Tab-separated table of C-alpha atoms in Angstrom:
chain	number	residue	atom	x	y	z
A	1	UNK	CA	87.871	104.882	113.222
A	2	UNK	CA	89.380	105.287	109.975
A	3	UNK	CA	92.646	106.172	108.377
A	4	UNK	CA	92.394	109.122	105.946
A	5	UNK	CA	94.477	107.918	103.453
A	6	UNK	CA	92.858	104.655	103.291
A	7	UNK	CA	92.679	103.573	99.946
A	8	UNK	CA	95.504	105.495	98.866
A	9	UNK	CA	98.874	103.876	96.720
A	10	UNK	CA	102.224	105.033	97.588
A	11	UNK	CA	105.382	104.027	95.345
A	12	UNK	CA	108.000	104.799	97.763
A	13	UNK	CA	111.832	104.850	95.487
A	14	UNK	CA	113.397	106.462	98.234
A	15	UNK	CA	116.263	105.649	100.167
A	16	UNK	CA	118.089	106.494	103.574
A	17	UNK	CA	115.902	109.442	105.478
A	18	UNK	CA	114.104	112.533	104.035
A	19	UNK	CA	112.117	110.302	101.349
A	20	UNK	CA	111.427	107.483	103.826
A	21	UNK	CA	110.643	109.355	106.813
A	22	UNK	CA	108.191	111.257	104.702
A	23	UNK	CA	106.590	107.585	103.567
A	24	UNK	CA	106.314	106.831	107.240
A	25	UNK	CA	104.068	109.819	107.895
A	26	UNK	CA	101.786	109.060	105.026
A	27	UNK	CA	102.022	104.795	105.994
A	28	UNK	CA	100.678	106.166	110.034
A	29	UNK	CA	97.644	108.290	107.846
A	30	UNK	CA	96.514	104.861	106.226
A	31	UNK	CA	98.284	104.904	102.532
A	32	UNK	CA	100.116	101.784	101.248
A	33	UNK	CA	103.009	101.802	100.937
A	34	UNK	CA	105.107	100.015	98.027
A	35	UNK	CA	108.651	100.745	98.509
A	36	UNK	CA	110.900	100.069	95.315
A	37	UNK	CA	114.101	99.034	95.753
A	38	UNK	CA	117.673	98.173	94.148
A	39	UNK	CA	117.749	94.457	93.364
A	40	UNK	CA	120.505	92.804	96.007
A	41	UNK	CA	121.540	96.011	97.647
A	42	UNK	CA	117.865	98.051	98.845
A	43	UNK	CA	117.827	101.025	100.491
A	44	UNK	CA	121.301	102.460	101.589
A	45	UNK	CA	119.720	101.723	105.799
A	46	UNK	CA	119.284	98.274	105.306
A	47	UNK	CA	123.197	98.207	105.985
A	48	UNK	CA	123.277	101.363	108.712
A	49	UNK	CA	124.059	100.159	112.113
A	50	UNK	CA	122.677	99.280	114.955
A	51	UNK	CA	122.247	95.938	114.018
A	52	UNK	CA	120.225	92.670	115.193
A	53	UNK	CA	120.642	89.356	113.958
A	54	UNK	CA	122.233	90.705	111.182
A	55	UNK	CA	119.591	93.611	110.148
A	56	UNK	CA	119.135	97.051	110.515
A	57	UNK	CA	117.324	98.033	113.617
A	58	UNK	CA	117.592	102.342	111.794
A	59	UNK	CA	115.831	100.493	108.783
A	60	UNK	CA	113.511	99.301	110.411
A	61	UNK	CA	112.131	101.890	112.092
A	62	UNK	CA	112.396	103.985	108.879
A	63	UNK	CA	110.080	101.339	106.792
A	64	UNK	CA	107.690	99.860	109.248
A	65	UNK	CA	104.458	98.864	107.555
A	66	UNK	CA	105.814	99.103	103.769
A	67	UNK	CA	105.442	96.511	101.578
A	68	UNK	CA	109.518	96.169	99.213
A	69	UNK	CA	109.454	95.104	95.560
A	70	UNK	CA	112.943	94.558	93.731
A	71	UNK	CA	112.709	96.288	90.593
A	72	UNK	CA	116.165	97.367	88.040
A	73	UNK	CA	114.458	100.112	86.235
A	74	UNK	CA	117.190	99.531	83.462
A	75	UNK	CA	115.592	95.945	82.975
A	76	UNK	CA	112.478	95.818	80.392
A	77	UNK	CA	110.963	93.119	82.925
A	78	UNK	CA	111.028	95.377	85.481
A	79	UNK	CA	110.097	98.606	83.445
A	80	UNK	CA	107.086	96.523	82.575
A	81	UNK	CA	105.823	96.072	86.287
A	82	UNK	CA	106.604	99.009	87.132
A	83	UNK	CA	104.978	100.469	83.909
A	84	UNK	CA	101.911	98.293	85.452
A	85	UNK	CA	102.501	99.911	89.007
A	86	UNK	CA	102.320	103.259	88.100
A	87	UNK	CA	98.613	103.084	86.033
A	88	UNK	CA	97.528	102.549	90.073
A	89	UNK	CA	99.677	104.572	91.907
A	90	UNK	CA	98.297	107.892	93.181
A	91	UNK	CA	101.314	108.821	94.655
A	92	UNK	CA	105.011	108.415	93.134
A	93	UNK	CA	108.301	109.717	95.972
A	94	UNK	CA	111.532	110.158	95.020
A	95	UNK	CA	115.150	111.594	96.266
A	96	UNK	CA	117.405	111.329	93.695
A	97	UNK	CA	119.206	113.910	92.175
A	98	UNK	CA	117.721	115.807	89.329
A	99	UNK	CA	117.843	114.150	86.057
A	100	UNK	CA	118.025	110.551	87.195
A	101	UNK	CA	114.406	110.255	86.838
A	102	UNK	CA	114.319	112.216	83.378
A	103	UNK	CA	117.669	109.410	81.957
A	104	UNK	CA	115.372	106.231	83.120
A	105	UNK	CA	112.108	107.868	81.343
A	106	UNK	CA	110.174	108.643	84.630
A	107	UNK	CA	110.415	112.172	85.258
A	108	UNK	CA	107.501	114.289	85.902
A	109	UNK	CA	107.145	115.623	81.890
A	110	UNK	CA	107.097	111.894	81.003
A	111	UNK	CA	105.048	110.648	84.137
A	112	UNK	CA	102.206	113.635	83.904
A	113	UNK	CA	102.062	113.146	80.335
A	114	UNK	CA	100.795	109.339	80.732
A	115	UNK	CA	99.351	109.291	84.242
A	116	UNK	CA	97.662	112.508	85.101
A	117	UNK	CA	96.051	111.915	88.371
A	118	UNK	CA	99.248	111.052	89.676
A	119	UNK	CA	101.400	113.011	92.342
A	120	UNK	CA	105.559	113.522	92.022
A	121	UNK	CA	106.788	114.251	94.840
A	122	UNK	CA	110.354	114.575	94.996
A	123	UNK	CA	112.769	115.755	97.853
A	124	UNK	CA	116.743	116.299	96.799
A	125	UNK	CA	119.695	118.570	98.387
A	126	UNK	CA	118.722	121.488	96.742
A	127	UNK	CA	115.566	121.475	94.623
A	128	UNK	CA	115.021	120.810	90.938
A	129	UNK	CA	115.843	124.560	89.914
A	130	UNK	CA	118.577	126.800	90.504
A	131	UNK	CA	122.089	126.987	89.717
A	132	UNK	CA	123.487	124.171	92.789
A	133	UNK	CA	120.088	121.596	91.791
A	134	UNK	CA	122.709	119.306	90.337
A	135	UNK	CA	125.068	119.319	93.692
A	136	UNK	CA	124.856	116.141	96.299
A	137	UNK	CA	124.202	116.589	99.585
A	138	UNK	CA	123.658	114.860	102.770
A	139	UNK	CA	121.890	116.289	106.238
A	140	UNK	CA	125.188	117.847	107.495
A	141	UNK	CA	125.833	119.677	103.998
A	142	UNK	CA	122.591	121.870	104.299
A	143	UNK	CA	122.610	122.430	108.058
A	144	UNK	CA	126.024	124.418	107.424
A	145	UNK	CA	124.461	125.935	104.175
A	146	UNK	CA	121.567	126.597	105.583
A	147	UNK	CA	122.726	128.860	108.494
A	148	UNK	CA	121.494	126.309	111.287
A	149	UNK	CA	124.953	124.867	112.096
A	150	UNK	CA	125.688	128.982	112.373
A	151	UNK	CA	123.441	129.526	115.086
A	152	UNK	CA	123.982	126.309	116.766
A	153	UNK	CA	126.677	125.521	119.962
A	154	UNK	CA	128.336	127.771	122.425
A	155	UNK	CA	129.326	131.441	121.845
A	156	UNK	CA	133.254	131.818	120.691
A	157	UNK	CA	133.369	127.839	120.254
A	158	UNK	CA	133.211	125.834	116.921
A	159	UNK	CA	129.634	125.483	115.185
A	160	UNK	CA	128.285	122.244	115.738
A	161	UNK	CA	125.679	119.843	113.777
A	162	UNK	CA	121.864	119.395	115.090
A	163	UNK	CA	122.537	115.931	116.891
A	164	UNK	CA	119.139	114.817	114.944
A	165	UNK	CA	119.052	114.924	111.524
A	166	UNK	CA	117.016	117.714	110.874
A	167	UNK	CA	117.794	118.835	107.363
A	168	UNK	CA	116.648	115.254	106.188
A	169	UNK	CA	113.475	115.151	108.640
A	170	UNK	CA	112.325	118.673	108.116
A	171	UNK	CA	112.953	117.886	104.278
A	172	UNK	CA	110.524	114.985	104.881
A	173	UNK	CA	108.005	116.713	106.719
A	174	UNK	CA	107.550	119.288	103.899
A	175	UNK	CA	106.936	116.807	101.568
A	176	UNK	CA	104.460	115.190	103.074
A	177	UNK	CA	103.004	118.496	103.631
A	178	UNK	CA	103.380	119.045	99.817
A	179	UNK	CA	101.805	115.133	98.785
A	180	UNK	CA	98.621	116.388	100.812
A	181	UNK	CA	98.114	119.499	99.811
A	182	UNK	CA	97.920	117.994	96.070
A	183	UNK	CA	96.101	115.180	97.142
A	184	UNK	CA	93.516	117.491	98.416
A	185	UNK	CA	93.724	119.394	94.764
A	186	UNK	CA	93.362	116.679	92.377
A	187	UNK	CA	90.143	115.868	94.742
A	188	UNK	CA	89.027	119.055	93.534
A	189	UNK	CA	90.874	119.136	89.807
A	190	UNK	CA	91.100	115.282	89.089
A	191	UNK	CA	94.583	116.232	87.966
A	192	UNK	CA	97.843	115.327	89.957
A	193	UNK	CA	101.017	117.906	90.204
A	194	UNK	CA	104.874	118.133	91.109
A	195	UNK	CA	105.954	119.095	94.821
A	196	UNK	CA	109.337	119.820	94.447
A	197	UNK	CA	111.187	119.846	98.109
A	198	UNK	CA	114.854	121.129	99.008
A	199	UNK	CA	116.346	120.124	101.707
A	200	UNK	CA	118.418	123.668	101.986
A	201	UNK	CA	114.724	125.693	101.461
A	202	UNK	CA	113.421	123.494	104.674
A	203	UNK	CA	116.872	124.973	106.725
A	204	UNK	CA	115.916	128.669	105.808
A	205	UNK	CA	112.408	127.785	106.337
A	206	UNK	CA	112.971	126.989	110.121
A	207	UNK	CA	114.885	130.000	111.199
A	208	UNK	CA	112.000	131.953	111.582
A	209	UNK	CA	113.854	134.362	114.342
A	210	UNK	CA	117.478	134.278	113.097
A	211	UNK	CA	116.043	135.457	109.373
A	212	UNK	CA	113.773	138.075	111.346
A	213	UNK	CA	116.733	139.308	113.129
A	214	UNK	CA	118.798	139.834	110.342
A	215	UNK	CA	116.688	141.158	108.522
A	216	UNK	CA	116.394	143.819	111.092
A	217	UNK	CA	119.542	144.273	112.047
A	218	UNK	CA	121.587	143.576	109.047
A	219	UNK	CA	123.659	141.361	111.422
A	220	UNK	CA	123.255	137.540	110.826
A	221	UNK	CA	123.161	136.187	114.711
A	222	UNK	CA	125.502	133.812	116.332
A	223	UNK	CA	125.352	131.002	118.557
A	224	UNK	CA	123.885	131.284	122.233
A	225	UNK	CA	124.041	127.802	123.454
A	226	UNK	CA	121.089	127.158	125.055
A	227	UNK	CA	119.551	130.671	125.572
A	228	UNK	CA	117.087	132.395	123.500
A	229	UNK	CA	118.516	135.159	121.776
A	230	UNK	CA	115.932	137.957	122.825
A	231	UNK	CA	114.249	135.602	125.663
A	232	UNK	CA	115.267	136.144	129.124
A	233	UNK	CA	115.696	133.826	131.240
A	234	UNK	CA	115.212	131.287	128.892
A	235	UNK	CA	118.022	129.022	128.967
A	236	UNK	CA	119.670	125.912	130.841
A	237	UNK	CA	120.580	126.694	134.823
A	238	UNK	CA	122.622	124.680	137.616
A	239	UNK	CA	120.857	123.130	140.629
A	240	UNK	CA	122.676	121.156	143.341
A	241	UNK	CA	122.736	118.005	140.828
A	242	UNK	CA	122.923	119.624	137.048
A	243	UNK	CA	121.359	121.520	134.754
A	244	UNK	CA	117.451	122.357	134.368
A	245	UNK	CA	115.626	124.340	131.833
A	246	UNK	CA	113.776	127.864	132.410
A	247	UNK	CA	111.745	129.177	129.959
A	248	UNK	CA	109.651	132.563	131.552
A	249	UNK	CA	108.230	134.190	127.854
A	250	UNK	CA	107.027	137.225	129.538
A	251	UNK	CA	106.996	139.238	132.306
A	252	UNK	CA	104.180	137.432	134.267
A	253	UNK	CA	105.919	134.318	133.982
A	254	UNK	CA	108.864	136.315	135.406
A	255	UNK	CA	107.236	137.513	138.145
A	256	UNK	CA	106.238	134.104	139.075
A	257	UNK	CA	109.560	132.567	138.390
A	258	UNK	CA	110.676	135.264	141.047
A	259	UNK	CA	108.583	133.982	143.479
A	260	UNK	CA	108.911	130.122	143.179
A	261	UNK	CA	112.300	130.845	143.562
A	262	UNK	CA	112.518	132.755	146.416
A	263	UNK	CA	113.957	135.723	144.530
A	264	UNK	CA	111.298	138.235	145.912
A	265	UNK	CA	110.461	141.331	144.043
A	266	UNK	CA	113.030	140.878	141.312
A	267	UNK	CA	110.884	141.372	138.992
A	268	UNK	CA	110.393	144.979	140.327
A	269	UNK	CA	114.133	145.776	140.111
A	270	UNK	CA	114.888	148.383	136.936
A	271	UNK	CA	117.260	146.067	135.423
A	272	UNK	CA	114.863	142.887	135.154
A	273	UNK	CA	111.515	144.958	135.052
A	274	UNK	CA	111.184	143.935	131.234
A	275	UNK	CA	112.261	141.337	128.949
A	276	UNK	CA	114.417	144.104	126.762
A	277	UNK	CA	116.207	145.098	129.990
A	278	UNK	CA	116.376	141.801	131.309
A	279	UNK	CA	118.213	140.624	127.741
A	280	UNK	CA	120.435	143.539	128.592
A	281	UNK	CA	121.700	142.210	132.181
A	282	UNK	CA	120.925	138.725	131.248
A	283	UNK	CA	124.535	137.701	132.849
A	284	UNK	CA	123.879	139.724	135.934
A	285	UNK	CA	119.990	137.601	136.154
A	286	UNK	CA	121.820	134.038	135.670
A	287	UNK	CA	124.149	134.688	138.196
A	288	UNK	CA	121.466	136.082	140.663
A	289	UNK	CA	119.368	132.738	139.499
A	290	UNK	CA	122.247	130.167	139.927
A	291	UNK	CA	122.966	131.752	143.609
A	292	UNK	CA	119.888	130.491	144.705
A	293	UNK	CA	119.615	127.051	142.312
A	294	UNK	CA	122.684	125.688	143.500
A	295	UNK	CA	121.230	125.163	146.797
A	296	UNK	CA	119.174	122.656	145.641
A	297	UNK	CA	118.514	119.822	143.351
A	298	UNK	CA	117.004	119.807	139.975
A	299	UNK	CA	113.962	117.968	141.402
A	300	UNK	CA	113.334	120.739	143.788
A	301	UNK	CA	113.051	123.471	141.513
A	302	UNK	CA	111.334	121.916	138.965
A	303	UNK	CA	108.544	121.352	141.131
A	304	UNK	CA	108.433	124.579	142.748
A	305	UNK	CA	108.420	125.904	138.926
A	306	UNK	CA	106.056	124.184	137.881
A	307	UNK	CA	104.026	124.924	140.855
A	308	UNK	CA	103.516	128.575	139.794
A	309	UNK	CA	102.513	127.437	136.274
A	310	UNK	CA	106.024	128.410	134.611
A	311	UNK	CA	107.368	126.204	132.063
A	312	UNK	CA	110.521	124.209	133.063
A	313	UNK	CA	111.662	120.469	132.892
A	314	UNK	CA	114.377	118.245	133.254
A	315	UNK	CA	117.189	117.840	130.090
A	316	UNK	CA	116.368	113.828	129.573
A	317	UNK	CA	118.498	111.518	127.627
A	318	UNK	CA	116.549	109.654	125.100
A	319	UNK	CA	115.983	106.582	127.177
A	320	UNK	CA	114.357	108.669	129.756
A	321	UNK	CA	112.152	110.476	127.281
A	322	UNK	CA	111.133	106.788	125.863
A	323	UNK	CA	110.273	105.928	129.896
A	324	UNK	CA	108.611	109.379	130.662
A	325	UNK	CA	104.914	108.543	132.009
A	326	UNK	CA	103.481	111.448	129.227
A	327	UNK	CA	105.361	110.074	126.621
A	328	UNK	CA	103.830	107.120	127.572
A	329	UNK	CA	100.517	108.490	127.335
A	330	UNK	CA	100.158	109.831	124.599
A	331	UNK	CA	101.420	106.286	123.039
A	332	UNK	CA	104.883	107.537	121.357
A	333	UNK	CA	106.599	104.548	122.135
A	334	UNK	CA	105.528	101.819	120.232
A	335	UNK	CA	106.095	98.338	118.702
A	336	UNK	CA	107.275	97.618	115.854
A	337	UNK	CA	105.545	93.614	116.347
A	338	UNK	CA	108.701	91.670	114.333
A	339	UNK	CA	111.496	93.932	114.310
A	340	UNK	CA	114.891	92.816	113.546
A	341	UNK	CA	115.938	89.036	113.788
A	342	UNK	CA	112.177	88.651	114.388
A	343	UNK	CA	112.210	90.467	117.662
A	344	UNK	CA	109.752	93.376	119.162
A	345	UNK	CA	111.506	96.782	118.482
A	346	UNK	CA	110.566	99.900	120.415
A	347	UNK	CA	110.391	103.179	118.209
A	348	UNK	CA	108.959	106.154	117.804
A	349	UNK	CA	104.869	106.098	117.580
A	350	UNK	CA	102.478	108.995	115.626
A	351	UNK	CA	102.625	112.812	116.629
A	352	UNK	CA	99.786	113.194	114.663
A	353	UNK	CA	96.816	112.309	116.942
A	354	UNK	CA	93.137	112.590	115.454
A	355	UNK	CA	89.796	111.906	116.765
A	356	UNK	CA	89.156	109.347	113.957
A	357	UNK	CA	92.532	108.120	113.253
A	358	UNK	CA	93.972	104.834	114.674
A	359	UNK	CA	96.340	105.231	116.921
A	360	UNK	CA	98.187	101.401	117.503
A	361	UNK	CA	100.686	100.577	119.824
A	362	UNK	CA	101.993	97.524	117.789
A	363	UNK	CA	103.248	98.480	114.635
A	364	UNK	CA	103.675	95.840	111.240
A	365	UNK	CA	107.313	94.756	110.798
A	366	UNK	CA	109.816	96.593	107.793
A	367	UNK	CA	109.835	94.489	104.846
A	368	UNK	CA	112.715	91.999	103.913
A	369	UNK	CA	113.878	93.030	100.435
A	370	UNK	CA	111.718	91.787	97.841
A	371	UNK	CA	109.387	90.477	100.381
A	372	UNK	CA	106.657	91.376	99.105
A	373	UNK	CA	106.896	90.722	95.465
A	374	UNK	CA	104.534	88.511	94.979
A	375	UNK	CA	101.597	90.113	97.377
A	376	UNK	CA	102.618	93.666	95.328
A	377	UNK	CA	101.982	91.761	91.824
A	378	UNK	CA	98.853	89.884	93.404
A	379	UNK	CA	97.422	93.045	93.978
A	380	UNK	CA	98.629	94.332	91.158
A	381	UNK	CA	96.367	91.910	88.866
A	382	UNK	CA	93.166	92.964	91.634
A	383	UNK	CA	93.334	96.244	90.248
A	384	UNK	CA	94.060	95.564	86.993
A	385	UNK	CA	91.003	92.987	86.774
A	386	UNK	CA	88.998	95.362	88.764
A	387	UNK	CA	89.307	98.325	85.705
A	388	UNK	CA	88.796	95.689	82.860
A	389	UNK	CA	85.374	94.718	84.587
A	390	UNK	CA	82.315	95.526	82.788
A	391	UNK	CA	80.046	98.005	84.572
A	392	UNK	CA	77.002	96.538	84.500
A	393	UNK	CA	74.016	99.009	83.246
A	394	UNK	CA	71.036	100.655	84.850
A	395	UNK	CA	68.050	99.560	83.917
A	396	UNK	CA	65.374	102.102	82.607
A	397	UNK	CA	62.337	100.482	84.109
């Protein structure tokens, strides 16, 4: 088994979660992982809570498997081993805003000018173009401009935030997305390029069925809790003991919703005969639903559900997800082996499972700030020693 980005070197100046999560993905695919950081401070989530022994248990599972350097990129020292750094690098991520780069000397002009094999990948709030590029922003910031926040919460009530932070994480998985797809060209070119991510493109990106329906309609959709706007049924419902999930995409998963729940020929009934009418009475349906549901317990009807081969499950906190025998499984709860104050800290494993890719269960620890400093410069000297040696010649004979 190997990792695909074996051999591969990452310098990782990001900080807090789009740029980091993205350095994750590519650490789980095999690439090293040097992560620069701010001398005395480090990345912004070394100080986010929750906390053990005095260290970040978020940073942690944000920078598992990285190796942390200290460099002040205002410092000639520094410049200089960074300078070095960069003549190995294949791979350079960063999320500051535009022009920080550019004022330190290390923007992509400069960089592609000196090093052309290697990759800039940068992910900000809203690209390096456009009239806002200049603007901060944090997750909540683009999930409002984005429209996501618009479409999110109960009808007539307040828009609310996606509880994870998915302008930040969706950011992160585009540029990783982007870092491969140019990794895969400069196999093909021998020359590196720019993949520049926005964290308000990735919102737009993922409303595949809100942009569709305006687009359509010429009416920008609203919230609809937990129902799917032109889906029915295919929202939450009560049982006996709380709410369930019911998700019946067509009309043969309706008929056999009908029957598991002891609804009969509903399905045969004008008003629920297709999905279009069903969206039309979907009030009338949920209430016909619920009648029945409420006589039993969650348990029940999942089962029966399930059963007949139509997709349902339980609404699970996030400790039962991390104890669910599938997630389990499939090995998405790992280890991270020396997580804070030197103790084993569960987290989130790989999605990404391939035939020939490792898959561990114990992860290597985050690195203390400037841990690694003198492992970073050891290797450092490898490679450089390894391109100053001779190649020895062929002999004719």
């Amino acid at each position: 088994m190997t990792y695909p980005l074996d051999g591969i070197t990452v310098l990782d100046l990001t900080h807090v979660l789009a740029g980091p999560y993205c350095a994750n993905q590519l650490a789980d695919l095999g690439a090293r992982i040097i992560k620069v950081e701010r001398p005395g401070l480090g990345d912004d989530t070394r100080h986010f809570p929750p906390f053990v022994d005095g260290e970040s248990a978020y940073f942690a599972t944000l920078n598992r498997g990285k190796q942390s350097i200290a460099l002040d990129l205002r410092a000639a020292p520094d410049r200089a081993i960074f300078d070095r750094l960069l003549a190995h690098a294949d791979v350079l991520i960063e999320n500051n805003r535009p022009g920080v780069m550019e004022r330190l000397g290390y923007g992509w002009e400069a960089l592609h000018a000196r090093h052309p094999r290697l990759i800039y990948g940068a992910v900000s709030g809203f690209g390096h173009s456009g009239p806002d590029s200049l603007k901060p922003a944090y997750d909540m910031v683009v999930q409002a401009r984005g429209g996501v926040m618009s479409i999110t919460g109960e009808r007539d009530r307040d828009p609310v935030r996606v509880g994870a932070s998915i302008g930040d994480i969706v950011a992160g998985m585009f540029l990783t997305q982007g870092v491969l797809a140019a990794l895969l060209a400069r196999a093909q070119t021998g020359v590196g390029q720019k993949v520049d991510v926005a964290m308000l493109d990735s919102q737009l990106a993922i409303l595949e069925h809100a942009v569709a329906l305006t687009a359509v309609t010429g009416r920008a959709p609203g919230p609809n809790g937990a129902r799917h706007p032109t889906i029915t049924p295919f929202e939450t419902y009560r049982a006996e003991d709380g709410l369930f999930v019911l998700a019946a995409g067509n009309d043969a998963l309706f008929a056999r919703a009908c029957m598991a729940l002891g609804l009969g020929p509903l399905d045969q009934d004008p008003r629920f005969a297709s999905n279009a009418a069903r969206c039309e009475n979907v009030k009338t349906l949920k209430g016909l639903i619920e009648a029945v549901t409420l006589e039993r317990p969650r348990a029940h009807w999942i089962a029966a559900l399930e059963a007949a081969g139509v997709p349902t499950g339980a609404i699970q906190n996030v400790a039962e997800v991390m104890a669910d025998p599938q997630i389990r499984a499939r090995n998405m709860v790992v280890t991270i082996e020396k997580g804070p104050g030197g103790r084993p800290l569960p987290c989130s494993g790989n999605p990404i499972k391939m035939s020939d890719l490792p898959d561990p269960s114990v992860l290597p620890a985050a690195p203390k700030l400037d841990g690694d400093r003198q492992a970073v410069l050891d290797w450092l000297e490898e490679a450089e020693a390894a391109v100053a040696a001779p190649v020895p010649r062929r002999s004719r004979g």
